[in-house]
Amino acid sequence: MKHLMSPLDLSVEELDRLLDLANDIEAHPSRYAHSCEGKKLATLFYEPSTRTRLSFEAAMLNLGGSVLGFSSADSSSAAKGESVSDTIRVISCYADICAMRHPKEGAPLVASMKSSIPIINAGDGGHQHPTQTLTDLLTIRSLKGRLDNFTIGLCGDLKFGRTVHSLIQALIRYPNIRFVLISPEELRLPDNIRDGVLKKNHQDFHEEVRLEDALPQLDLLYMTRVQRERFFNEEDYIRMKDFYILDKEKMKLAKEDMLVLHPLPRVNEISVEVDDDPRAVYFKQAQYGVYVRMALILTLLEVEGC
Ligand code: NCD
């Protein structure tokens, strides 16, 4: 049985197949409307979420399956002190597949070791967020037509932003990608990713502090919010939170076909005036998140479309 803990759990070929399936679902949704009839998805969310949880639920409902679960630790037996391992043993009796989000790094991995159903990591602390990466890859491939030969700017909270950590690990497997890491000094990419992933794999990358300096060279700009919940004190958060604000003026510095992605939720880092710019694709990205989660559920459950 397969679980998804990190984007690296899928080979490039498996990933390509998954993205092809997601595109087929987008083109022919009715072919898949009954594929998961009689199957249940459990969403165990120990940390807040809107998109990830609801897009998983929408994905399973679109496939004709049903969903159960909880959306905060307070409303589960975790509040009584139950371990993740015990919870998953029980959930394995109720559902066929499970998506889990947890504030502790590695919690979904611990769950997967005790589980008799596939577990999908829906975000573990500041560590990984593989299904957001699948969403990002599907968005880029669908809108740019390729996953190689581009310069991508990753901007904002590169220290705590798990979506960035997962995306970098996935993208280094494609040829000729240049990374521009745009962040304040305090929120730079952690050493385990900068040295352990980028340097170790001889990737072309450089760090910038000013977004304006990076913008003209980018084919893709991946904006992220400052991860308030992972800061040790509120003062530091307040100092950092408006460090980057992408607005219409700054968009004038960008290429005409540069795409702006954001995993959402957005706070202040992209001004709402940018939303009407055809290069802003973050709401489309959220839609791709449903298709790719449908494809992932089908793949892990080994169910074919009709
Ligand atoms: C991201 C996350 O949870 O890491 N959100 C999401 O899943 N779409 C990004 C974030 O919370 O900033």
mmCIF file of N, CA, C and O in Angstrom, residues 22-72:
data_model
loop_
_atom_site.group_PDB
_atom_site.id
_atom_site.type_symbol
_atom_site.label_atom_id
_atom_site.label_comp_id
_atom_site.label_asym_id
_atom_site.label_seq_id
_atom_site.Cartn_x
_atom_site.Cartn_y
_atom_site.Cartn_z
ATOM 1 N N ALA A 22 -5.073 14.095 -13.858
ATOM 2 C CA ALA A 22 -5.751 15.307 -13.376
ATOM 3 C C ALA A 22 -6.274 16.130 -14.555
ATOM 4 O O ALA A 22 -7.400 16.647 -14.517
ATOM 5 N N ASN A 23 -5.472 16.236 -15.618
ATOM 6 C CA ASN A 23 -5.925 16.981 -16.805
ATOM 7 C C ASN A 23 -7.099 16.289 -17.486
ATOM 8 O O ASN A 23 -8.010 16.937 -18.009
ATOM 9 N N ASP A 24 -7.090 14.941 -17.462
ATOM 10 C CA ASP A 24 -8.205 14.204 -18.058
ATOM 11 C C ASP A 24 -9.480 14.402 -17.233
ATOM 12 O O ASP A 24 -10.569 14.551 -17.793
ATOM 13 N N ILE A 25 -9.316 14.436 -15.915
ATOM 14 C CA ILE A 25 -10.474 14.689 -15.038
ATOM 15 C C ILE A 25 -11.039 16.085 -15.318
ATOM 16 O O ILE A 25 -12.254 16.278 -15.401
ATOM 17 N N GLU A 26 -10.133 17.050 -15.502
ATOM 18 C CA GLU A 26 -10.568 18.426 -15.798
ATOM 19 C C GLU A 26 -11.371 18.441 -17.103
ATOM 20 O O GLU A 26 -12.433 19.082 -17.180
ATOM 21 N N ALA A 27 -10.905 17.696 -18.101
ATOM 22 C CA ALA A 27 -11.565 17.713 -19.414
ATOM 23 C C ALA A 27 -12.861 16.887 -19.414
ATOM 24 O O ALA A 27 -13.801 17.218 -20.139
ATOM 25 N N HIS A 28 -12.900 15.800 -18.640
ATOM 26 C CA HIS A 28 -14.063 14.892 -18.686
ATOM 27 C C HIS A 28 -14.534 14.536 -17.282
ATOM 28 O O HIS A 28 -14.479 13.354 -16.896
ATOM 29 N N PRO A 29 -14.991 15.506 -16.489
ATOM 30 C CA PRO A 29 -15.320 15.205 -15.089
ATOM 31 C C PRO A 29 -16.375 14.111 -14.937
ATOM 32 O O PRO A 29 -16.307 13.306 -14.012
ATOM 33 N N SER A 30 -17.320 14.037 -15.890
ATOM 34 C CA SER A 30 -18.417 13.073 -15.718
ATOM 35 C C SER A 30 -17.933 11.627 -15.786
ATOM 36 O O SER A 30 -18.538 10.735 -15.196
ATOM 37 N N ARG A 31 -16.810 11.391 -16.476
ATOM 38 C CA ARG A 31 -16.273 10.027 -16.559
ATOM 39 C C ARG A 31 -15.851 9.495 -15.190
ATOM 40 O O ARG A 31 -15.687 8.295 -15.001
ATOM 41 N N TYR A 32 -15.610 10.402 -14.266
ATOM 42 C CA TYR A 32 -15.073 9.992 -12.960
ATOM 43 C C TYR A 32 -16.100 10.148 -11.837
ATOM 44 O O TYR A 32 -15.787 9.908 -10.679
ATOM 45 N N ALA A 33 -17.324 10.526 -12.215
ATOM 46 C CA ALA A 33 -18.309 10.921 -11.201
ATOM 47 C C ALA A 33 -18.741 9.775 -10.280
ATOM 48 O O ALA A 33 -19.255 10.023 -9.194
ATOM 49 N N HIS A 34 -18.499 8.527 -10.704
ATOM 50 C CA HIS A 34 -18.913 7.392 -9.865
ATOM 51 C C HIS A 34 -17.739 6.498 -9.475
ATOM 52 O O HIS A 34 -17.940 5.425 -8.903
ATOM 53 N N SER A 35 -16.529 6.943 -9.772
ATOM 54 C CA SER A 35 -15.364 6.060 -9.606
ATOM 55 C C SER A 35 -15.164 5.591 -8.169
ATOM 56 O O SER A 35 -14.634 4.515 -7.941
ATOM 57 N N CYS A 36 -15.536 6.417 -7.208
ATOM 58 C CA CYS A 36 -15.271 6.047 -5.804
ATOM 59 C C CYS A 36 -16.551 5.766 -5.023
ATOM 60 O O CYS A 36 -16.554 5.900 -3.791
ATOM 61 N N GLU A 37 -17.597 5.366 -5.740
ATOM 62 C CA GLU A 37 -18.843 5.049 -5.034
ATOM 63 C C GLU A 37 -18.591 3.984 -3.974
ATOM 64 O O GLU A 37 -17.900 2.992 -4.228
ATOM 65 N N GLY A 38 -19.126 4.210 -2.785
ATOM 66 C CA GLY A 38 -18.950 3.233 -1.705
ATOM 67 C C GLY A 38 -17.652 3.400 -0.932
ATOM 68 O O GLY A 38 -17.407 2.711 0.052
ATOM 69 N N LYS A 39 -16.789 4.328 -1.364
ATOM 70 C CA LYS A 39 -15.511 4.552 -0.657
ATOM 71 C C LYS A 39 -15.611 5.796 0.220
ATOM 72 O O LYS A 39 -16.319 6.740 -0.113
ATOM 73 N N LYS A 40 -14.843 5.770 1.313
ATOM 74 C CA LYS A 40 -14.872 6.911 2.241
ATOM 75 C C LYS A 40 -13.480 7.509 2.436
ATOM 76 O O LYS A 40 -12.497 6.781 2.583
ATOM 77 N N LEU A 41 -13.460 8.832 2.461
ATOM 78 C CA LEU A 41 -12.227 9.570 2.777
ATOM 79 C C LEU A 41 -12.384 10.163 4.170
ATOM 80 O O LEU A 41 -13.400 10.809 4.459
ATOM 81 N N ALA A 42 -11.388 9.941 5.039
ATOM 82 C CA ALA A 42 -11.388 10.611 6.347
ATOM 83 C C ALA A 42 -10.437 11.797 6.280
ATOM 84 O O ALA A 42 -9.299 11.656 5.822
ATOM 85 N N THR A 43 -10.899 12.971 6.704
ATOM 86 C CA THR A 43 -10.001 14.131 6.783
ATOM 87 C C THR A 43 -9.754 14.426 8.258
ATOM 88 O O THR A 43 -10.671 14.810 8.983
ATOM 89 N N LEU A 44 -8.523 14.180 8.698
ATOM 90 C CA LEU A 44 -8.154 14.415 10.102
ATOM 91 C C LEU A 44 -7.300 15.671 10.144
ATOM 92 O O LEU A 44 -6.110 15.640 9.800
ATOM 93 N N PHE A 45 -7.905 16.772 10.527
ATOM 94 C CA PHE A 45 -7.198 18.054 10.505
ATOM 95 C C PHE A 45 -7.008 18.570 11.922
ATOM 96 O O PHE A 45 -7.953 19.024 12.559
ATOM 97 N N TYR A 46 -5.756 18.472 12.403
ATOM 98 C CA TYR A 46 -5.396 18.932 13.743
ATOM 99 C C TYR A 46 -4.955 20.389 13.707
ATOM 100 O O TYR A 46 -4.490 20.913 14.698
ATOM 101 N N GLU A 47 -5.040 21.008 12.543
ATOM 102 C CA GLU A 47 -4.588 22.396 12.351
ATOM 103 C C GLU A 47 -5.551 23.050 11.373
ATOM 104 O O GLU A 47 -6.074 22.352 10.495
ATOM 105 N N PRO A 48 -5.785 24.368 11.501
ATOM 106 C CA PRO A 48 -6.776 25.014 10.626
ATOM 107 C C PRO A 48 -6.470 24.858 9.135
ATOM 108 O O PRO A 48 -5.309 24.779 8.743
ATOM 109 N N SER A 49 -7.515 24.842 8.352
ATOM 110 C CA SER A 49 -7.375 24.750 6.898
ATOM 111 C C SER A 49 -8.721 25.096 6.274
ATOM 112 O O SER A 49 -9.766 24.772 6.837
ATOM 113 N N THR A 50 -8.690 25.743 5.132
ATOM 114 C CA THR A 50 -9.926 25.909 4.366
ATOM 115 C C THR A 50 -9.782 25.106 3.090
ATOM 116 O O THR A 50 -10.461 24.114 2.860
ATOM 117 N N ARG A 51 -8.819 25.539 2.266
ATOM 118 C CA ARG A 51 -8.653 24.942 0.937
ATOM 119 C C ARG A 51 -8.303 23.469 0.970
ATOM 120 O O ARG A 51 -8.912 22.661 0.286
ATOM 121 N N THR A 52 -7.299 23.134 1.763
ATOM 122 C CA THR A 52 -6.810 21.761 1.650
ATOM 123 C C THR A 52 -7.901 20.789 2.068
ATOM 124 O O THR A 52 -8.196 19.827 1.369
ATOM 125 N N ARG A 53 -8.538 21.050 3.225
ATOM 126 C CA ARG A 53 -9.545 20.104 3.702
ATOM 127 C C ARG A 53 -10.751 20.079 2.755
ATOM 128 O O ARG A 53 -11.197 19.019 2.321
ATOM 129 N N LEU A 54 -11.227 21.270 2.413
ATOM 130 C CA LEU A 54 -12.423 21.293 1.567
ATOM 131 C C LEU A 54 -12.130 20.799 0.155
ATOM 132 O O LEU A 54 -12.985 20.195 -0.485
ATOM 133 N N SER A 55 -10.918 21.025 -0.324
ATOM 134 C CA SER A 55 -10.633 20.520 -1.675
ATOM 135 C C SER A 55 -10.507 19.004 -1.657
ATOM 136 O O SER A 55 -10.895 18.341 -2.623
ATOM 137 N N PHE A 56 -10.001 18.439 -0.573
ATOM 138 C CA PHE A 56 -10.004 16.973 -0.453
ATOM 139 C C PHE A 56 -11.443 16.458 -0.416
ATOM 140 O O PHE A 56 -11.766 15.460 -1.070
ATOM 141 N N GLU A 57 -12.270 17.137 0.363
ATOM 142 C CA GLU A 57 -13.655 16.673 0.485
ATOM 143 C C GLU A 57 -14.384 16.817 -0.856
ATOM 144 O O GLU A 57 -15.085 15.902 -1.287
ATOM 145 N N ALA A 58 -14.186 17.968 -1.504
ATOM 146 C CA ALA A 58 -14.814 18.170 -2.816
ATOM 147 C C ALA A 58 -14.325 17.107 -3.793
ATOM 148 O O ALA A 58 -15.106 16.547 -4.573
ATOM 149 N N ALA A 59 -13.025 16.796 -3.734
ATOM 150 C CA ALA A 59 -12.454 15.799 -4.653
ATOM 151 C C ALA A 59 -13.158 14.454 -4.467
ATOM 152 O O ALA A 59 -13.588 13.829 -5.440
ATOM 153 N N MET A 60 -13.304 14.023 -3.206
ATOM 154 C CA MET A 60 -13.929 12.716 -2.965
ATOM 155 C C MET A 60 -15.409 12.740 -3.361
ATOM 156 O O MET A 60 -15.909 11.773 -3.948
ATOM 157 N N LEU A 61 -16.088 13.839 -3.075
ATOM 158 C CA LEU A 61 -17.511 13.927 -3.453
ATOM 159 C C LEU A 61 -17.662 13.917 -4.977
ATOM 160 O O LEU A 61 -18.553 13.266 -5.520
ATOM 161 N N ASN A 62 -16.742 14.620 -5.677
ATOM 162 C CA ASN A 62 -16.790 14.616 -7.153
ATOM 163 C C ASN A 62 -16.601 13.215 -7.724
ATOM 164 O O ASN A 62 -17.010 12.936 -8.846
ATOM 165 N N LEU A 63 -15.936 12.360 -6.953
ATOM 166 C CA LEU A 63 -15.682 10.992 -7.419
ATOM 167 C C LEU A 63 -16.802 10.042 -6.997
ATOM 168 O O LEU A 63 -16.704 8.836 -7.180
ATOM 169 N N GLY A 64 -17.829 10.591 -6.361
ATOM 170 C CA GLY A 64 -18.961 9.762 -5.953
ATOM 171 C C GLY A 64 -18.783 9.100 -4.596
ATOM 172 O O GLY A 64 -19.616 8.311 -4.161
ATOM 173 N N GLY A 65 -17.674 9.417 -3.914
ATOM 174 C CA GLY A 65 -17.434 8.840 -2.592
ATOM 175 C C GLY A 65 -18.017 9.700 -1.492
ATOM 176 O O GLY A 65 -18.695 10.697 -1.758
ATOM 177 N N SER A 66 -17.761 9.301 -0.241
ATOM 178 C CA SER A 66 -18.233 10.145 0.861
ATOM 179 C C SER A 66 -17.079 10.494 1.801
ATOM 180 O O SER A 66 -15.985 9.918 1.691
ATOM 181 N N VAL A 67 -17.349 11.446 2.698
ATOM 182 C CA VAL A 67 -16.276 11.967 3.550
ATOM 183 C C VAL A 67 -16.717 12.015 5.005
ATOM 184 O O VAL A 67 -17.901 12.161 5.305
ATOM 185 N N LEU A 68 -15.734 11.846 5.891
ATOM 186 C CA LEU A 68 -15.987 12.020 7.316
ATOM 187 C C LEU A 68 -14.708 12.597 7.912
ATOM 188 O O LEU A 68 -13.664 12.567 7.264
ATOM 189 N N GLY A 69 -14.812 13.125 9.139
ATOM 190 C CA GLY A 69 -13.580 13.631 9.737
ATOM 191 C C GLY A 69 -13.815 14.751 10.702
ATOM 192 O O GLY A 69 -14.952 15.032 11.097
ATOM 193 N N PHE A 70 -12.699 15.389 11.108
ATOM 194 C CA PHE A 70 -12.801 16.539 12.000
ATOM 195 C C PHE A 70 -11.871 17.637 11.507
ATOM 196 O O PHE A 70 -10.914 17.376 10.772
ATOM 197 N N SER A 71 -12.187 18.881 11.930
ATOM 198 C CA SER A 71 -11.434 20.013 11.383
ATOM 199 C C SER A 71 -10.623 20.751 12.439
ATOM 200 O O SER A 71 -10.039 21.778 12.158
ATOM 201 N N SER A 72 -10.583 20.220 13.663
ATOM 202 C CA SER A 72 -9.665 20.816 14.641
ATOM 203 C C SER A 72 -9.380 19.793 15.730
ATOM 204 O O SER A 72 -10.206 18.908 16.002
#
